Amino acid sequence: MSFTGPSVGPGGKTIRRALEFGRTSVVRPKGRHQATIVWLHGLGDNGSSWSQLLETLPLPNIKWICPTAPTQPITIFGGFPSTAWFDVGDLSEDALDDIEGLDAAAAHVANLLSTEPADIKLGVGGFSMGAATSLYSATCFTHGKYRNGNPYPANLSAVVGLSGWLPCSKTLKSKIEGQDEAARRAASLPILLCHGKGDDVVPYKFGDKSSQTLSSNGFQDVTFKSYNGLGHYTIPEEMEEVCAWLTSKLGLDGRST
């Protein structure tokens, strides 16, 4: 499947580029299928590496879908191509968001969830840039549409973001304020954010600020967990937290040992 995203050409003109998504790995539930979660990798990674870790988790009732992002030129790498859900020019408070790339990635996630049975709870999660895409998907769900105005079709029941950040955070308030349905969805959507205090790639302050921004804009079920000394990677303690949280929030039968 391909989508288009932005690329700036001579004179600042925007050129639409085709994005070809890579291979998708699927981890089937070992028990009764109760939930499906799309899990998104970080910059330069692929779906297969995360599927191997997710397969080891004691969550027999979850089906994991682990797609691979398109390979595209990345501004922060000087235009060098890498697997990425969207383009990143800078990690700062004032960085410009690649809206078209984010919309394309969120649409890909929703499409992967679109064929799941009606009685299955749906979620999205990810690491780093994958976490950012997951949080962007959460805002699309609450708004009921992507930033391009197209309707967002997936009904999310859980969102997880590890070592990530919230894109488009400055415009979040305007998208929810005065919108009753958006406010209702924001209030009831469970979100888990985890971040290491020693992260030197996506600084801890980005995770902390993202949590605060969500909470102050009507997201009433946000859990933020911090880990002393943790860098830009995951550890068993963090994944244990994810397992316990998903089991609780999704009402899963129980964990295997």
Short mmCIF file of C-alpha atoms in Angstrom, two decimals:
data_model
loop_
_atom_site.label_atom_id
_atom_site.label_comp_id
_atom_site.label_asym_id
_atom_site.label_seq_id
_atom_site.Cartn_x
_atom_site.Cartn_y
_atom_site.Cartn_z
CA MET A 1 0.00 0.00 0.00
CA SER A 2 1.27 3.47 -0.76
CA PHE A 3 0.35 6.97 0.32
CA THR A 4 1.77 10.33 -0.58
CA GLY A 5 3.62 12.71 1.66
CA PRO A 6 5.26 16.12 1.27
CA SER A 7 8.63 16.99 -0.13
CA VAL A 8 9.78 20.56 -0.61
CA GLY A 9 11.31 21.29 -3.99
CA PRO A 10 13.01 24.35 -5.49
CA GLY A 11 11.44 27.63 -4.47
CA GLY A 12 9.72 26.04 -1.49
CA LYS A 13 7.13 24.29 -3.66
CA THR A 14 5.60 21.18 -2.13
CA ILE A 15 5.96 18.04 -4.20
CA ARG A 16 3.91 14.96 -3.31
CA ARG A 17 5.99 11.80 -2.99
CA ALA A 18 4.81 8.22 -3.05
CA LEU A 19 5.35 6.28 0.18
CA GLU A 20 5.65 2.51 -0.06
CA PHE A 21 5.18 0.77 3.28
CA GLY A 22 7.40 -2.20 4.02
CA ARG A 23 6.77 -5.72 5.28
CA THR A 24 4.23 -6.32 8.06
CA SER A 25 4.88 -8.94 10.74
CA VAL A 26 1.96 -10.44 12.69
CA VAL A 27 2.06 -12.15 16.08
CA ARG A 28 -1.04 -14.33 16.49
CA PRO A 29 -2.75 -14.61 19.89
CA LYS A 30 -1.87 -17.78 21.77
CA GLY A 31 -5.21 -17.76 23.61
CA ARG A 32 -8.68 -16.31 22.98
CA HIS A 33 -8.41 -13.31 20.68
CA GLN A 34 -9.70 -10.24 22.55
CA ALA A 35 -7.62 -7.34 21.24
CA THR A 36 -5.52 -6.31 18.25
CA ILE A 37 -2.75 -3.73 18.57
CA VAL A 38 -0.74 -2.17 15.77
CA TRP A 39 2.80 -1.58 17.10
CA LEU A 40 5.03 0.95 15.37
CA HIS A 41 8.84 0.84 15.39
CA GLY A 42 11.23 3.77 15.69
CA LEU A 43 13.28 5.61 13.07
CA GLY A 44 15.47 3.28 11.03
CA ASP A 45 13.97 0.09 12.46
CA ASN A 46 11.45 -2.42 11.09
CA GLY A 47 8.34 -4.30 12.21
CA SER A 48 10.05 -7.67 12.46
CA SER A 49 12.43 -6.66 15.27
CA TRP A 50 9.55 -5.56 17.52
CA SER A 51 7.39 -8.57 16.66
CA GLN A 52 10.11 -10.83 18.09
CA LEU A 53 9.97 -8.98 21.42
CA LEU A 54 6.17 -8.73 21.53
CA GLU A 55 5.86 -12.45 20.92
CA THR A 56 7.63 -13.10 24.24
CA LEU A 57 5.19 -11.02 26.31
CA PRO A 58 2.71 -12.85 28.56
CA LEU A 59 -0.33 -11.46 26.71
CA PRO A 60 -1.99 -14.48 25.06
CA ASN A 61 -5.17 -12.60 24.10
CA ILE A 62 -3.53 -9.93 21.94
CA LYS A 63 -2.82 -10.05 18.22
CA TRP A 64 0.10 -7.78 17.35
CA ILE A 65 0.43 -6.21 13.91
CA CYS A 66 3.92 -4.79 13.31
CA PRO A 67 4.21 -2.88 10.03
CA THR A 68 7.40 -1.43 8.55
CA ALA A 69 7.53 2.26 7.69
CA PRO A 70 8.35 3.56 4.21
CA THR A 71 11.96 4.30 3.34
CA GLN A 72 12.16 8.02 2.67
CA PRO A 73 14.67 10.90 2.83
CA ILE A 74 14.92 12.25 6.39
CA THR A 75 15.78 15.91 6.91
CA ILE A 76 17.46 15.35 10.31
CA PHE A 77 19.80 12.89 8.51
CA GLY A 78 20.65 15.45 5.84
CA GLY A 79 18.26 13.81 3.37
CA PHE A 80 19.70 10.31 3.83
CA PRO A 81 16.92 7.73 3.39
CA SER A 82 15.67 5.69 6.33
CA THR A 83 12.55 3.81 7.39
CA ALA A 84 10.34 6.47 8.97
CA TRP A 85 6.65 7.08 9.57
CA PHE A 86 7.08 10.77 8.72
CA ASP A 87 9.85 13.27 8.08
CA VAL A 88 11.67 14.85 11.02
CA GLY A 89 13.69 18.02 10.64
CA ASP A 90 14.38 18.80 14.27
CA LEU A 91 13.42 17.62 17.73
CA SER A 92 12.50 20.88 19.44
CA GLU A 93 9.52 22.76 20.82
CA ASP A 94 9.20 24.74 17.59
CA ALA A 95 9.82 21.93 15.09
CA LEU A 96 7.47 21.79 12.12
CA ASP A 97 5.25 18.71 11.94
CA ASP A 98 5.09 16.68 8.73
CA ILE A 99 1.28 16.65 8.67
CA GLU A 100 0.96 14.77 5.37
CA GLY A 101 3.40 12.11 6.53
CA LEU A 102 1.61 11.77 9.88
CA ASP A 103 -1.77 11.51 8.16
CA ALA A 104 -0.45 8.83 5.81
CA ALA A 105 1.03 6.82 8.72
CA ALA A 106 -2.16 7.13 10.82
CA ALA A 107 -4.23 6.06 7.80
CA HIS A 108 -2.00 3.01 7.33
CA VAL A 109 -2.58 2.05 10.97
CA ALA A 110 -6.34 2.48 10.66
CA ASN A 111 -6.33 0.42 7.47
CA LEU A 112 -4.47 -2.43 9.21
CA LEU A 113 -7.15 -2.41 11.94
CA SER A 114 -10.08 -2.15 9.52
CA THR A 115 -10.44 -5.90 8.90
CA GLU A 116 -10.49 -6.94 12.57
CA PRO A 117 -13.74 -8.50 13.89
CA ALA A 118 -16.27 -6.09 15.41
CA ASP A 119 -15.99 -7.59 18.92
CA ILE A 120 -12.21 -7.15 19.08
CA LYS A 121 -10.81 -4.15 20.99
CA LEU A 122 -8.35 -2.09 18.95
CA GLY A 123 -5.21 -0.27 20.00
CA VAL A 124 -2.04 1.34 18.70
CA GLY A 125 1.36 1.66 20.32
CA GLY A 126 4.96 2.29 19.46
CA PHE A 127 8.48 3.35 20.31
CA SER A 128 10.05 6.77 19.66
CA MET A 129 8.77 7.96 16.26
CA GLY A 130 6.32 5.05 16.43
CA ALA A 131 5.07 6.41 19.76
CA ALA A 132 4.64 9.84 18.17
CA THR A 133 2.58 8.28 15.37
CA SER A 134 0.49 6.40 17.94
CA LEU A 135 -0.26 9.61 19.85
CA TYR A 136 -1.09 11.37 16.59
CA SER A 137 -3.50 8.50 15.81
CA ALA A 138 -5.07 9.07 19.25
CA THR A 139 -5.74 12.72 18.38
CA CYS A 140 -7.19 11.72 14.98
CA PHE A 141 -9.51 9.29 16.79
CA THR A 142 -10.70 11.93 19.25
CA HIS A 143 -11.25 14.50 16.47
CA GLY A 144 -12.95 11.88 14.30
CA LYS A 145 -10.79 12.88 11.34
CA TYR A 146 -7.27 13.33 10.06
CA ARG A 147 -5.75 16.78 9.70
CA ASN A 148 -6.56 16.63 5.97
CA GLY A 149 -10.26 16.43 6.86
CA ASN A 150 -10.88 12.79 5.90
CA PRO A 151 -12.83 10.78 8.52
CA TYR A 152 -10.81 8.60 10.90
CA PRO A 153 -12.44 5.14 10.87
CA ALA A 154 -10.85 3.14 13.71
CA ASN A 155 -12.37 2.91 17.20
CA LEU A 156 -9.38 2.92 19.55
CA SER A 157 -9.53 1.45 23.05
CA ALA A 158 -5.89 1.88 24.13
CA VAL A 159 -2.79 3.86 23.10
CA VAL A 160 0.80 3.23 24.25
CA GLY A 161 3.81 5.47 23.66
CA LEU A 162 7.35 4.57 24.73
CA SER A 163 10.12 7.19 24.55
CA GLY A 164 8.12 9.40 22.21
CA TRP A 165 6.41 12.77 21.88
CA LEU A 166 3.06 14.31 20.92
CA PRO A 167 3.01 15.83 17.42
CA CYS A 168 0.87 18.93 16.75
CA SER A 169 0.62 19.57 20.48
CA LYS A 170 0.14 23.33 20.10
CA THR A 171 -3.09 22.94 18.12
CA LEU A 172 -4.61 20.16 20.23
CA LYS A 173 -6.76 22.48 22.33
CA SER A 174 -8.47 24.04 19.31
CA LYS A 175 -9.38 20.58 17.99
CA ILE A 176 -11.17 19.52 21.18
CA GLU A 177 -12.50 22.71 22.76
CA GLY A 178 -16.22 23.10 22.11
CA GLN A 179 -16.42 19.73 20.32
CA ASP A 180 -18.61 17.52 22.53
CA GLU A 181 -17.87 14.23 20.76
CA ALA A 182 -14.13 14.91 20.67
CA ALA A 183 -14.15 15.82 24.37
CA ARG A 184 -16.06 12.63 25.21
CA ARG A 185 -13.61 10.46 23.28
CA ALA A 186 -10.61 12.21 24.82
CA ALA A 187 -11.98 11.73 28.33
CA SER A 188 -12.44 7.98 27.93
CA LEU A 189 -9.39 6.95 25.87
CA PRO A 190 -6.72 5.20 28.00
CA ILE A 191 -3.16 6.32 27.15
CA LEU A 192 0.10 4.98 28.65
CA LEU A 193 3.29 6.98 28.23
CA CYS A 194 6.68 5.69 29.40
CA HIS A 195 9.99 7.55 29.20
CA GLY A 196 13.53 7.11 30.46
CA LYS A 197 15.10 10.01 32.35
CA GLY A 198 18.43 9.23 30.68
CA ASP A 199 17.06 9.40 27.11
CA ASP A 200 19.57 11.34 24.98
CA VAL A 201 17.68 10.90 21.69
CA VAL A 202 14.15 12.00 22.60
CA PRO A 203 14.75 13.91 25.85
CA TYR A 204 12.65 13.03 28.90
CA LYS A 205 11.07 16.51 28.88
CA PHE A 206 9.27 15.64 25.63
CA GLY A 207 7.51 12.69 27.25
CA ASP A 208 6.68 14.68 30.38
CA LYS A 209 5.37 17.64 28.36
CA SER A 210 3.31 15.35 26.13
CA SER A 211 1.64 13.82 29.17
CA GLN A 212 0.87 17.25 30.62
CA THR A 213 -0.51 18.53 27.30
CA LEU A 214 -2.84 15.56 26.92
CA SER A 215 -4.05 15.79 30.52
CA SER A 216 -4.68 19.54 30.31
CA ASN A 217 -6.72 19.11 27.13
CA GLY A 218 -9.33 16.70 28.42
CA PHE A 219 -7.55 13.35 28.18
CA GLN A 220 -8.54 12.08 31.61
CA ASP A 221 -7.03 8.58 31.50
CA VAL A 222 -3.34 9.30 30.90
CA THR A 223 -0.70 7.31 32.81
CA PHE A 224 2.90 8.55 32.72
CA LYS A 225 5.72 6.33 33.92
CA SER A 226 9.32 7.48 34.22
CA TYR A 227 12.44 5.35 34.63
CA ASN A 228 15.64 6.58 36.26
CA GLY A 229 18.74 5.97 34.16
CA LEU A 230 16.83 4.54 31.19
CA GLY A 231 18.14 5.71 27.81
CA HIS A 232 16.49 5.48 24.39
CA TYR A 233 15.58 1.80 24.61
CA THR A 234 13.21 -0.45 26.50
CA ILE A 235 13.79 -2.68 29.54
CA PRO A 236 11.86 -5.62 31.05
CA GLU A 237 10.50 -3.43 33.86
CA GLU A 238 8.92 -1.09 31.30
CA MET A 239 7.42 -3.93 29.26
CA GLU A 240 6.00 -5.42 32.47
CA GLU A 241 4.26 -2.10 33.03
CA VAL A 242 2.86 -2.24 29.49
CA CYS A 243 1.58 -5.80 30.02
CA ALA A 244 -0.16 -4.98 33.31
CA TRP A 245 -1.68 -1.78 31.91
CA LEU A 246 -3.02 -3.43 28.74
CA THR A 247 -4.47 -6.34 30.72
CA SER A 248 -6.29 -3.91 32.97
CA LYS A 249 -7.47 -1.35 30.42
CA LEU A 250 -8.54 -3.88 27.77
CA GLY A 251 -10.13 -6.26 30.30
CA LEU A 252 -8.09 -9.24 29.08
CA ASP A 253 -8.71 -12.72 30.46
CA GLY A 254 -5.33 -12.99 32.10
CA ARG A 255 -1.63 -13.28 31.56
CA SER A 256 0.29 -16.42 30.77
CA THR A 257 3.52 -17.14 32.56
#
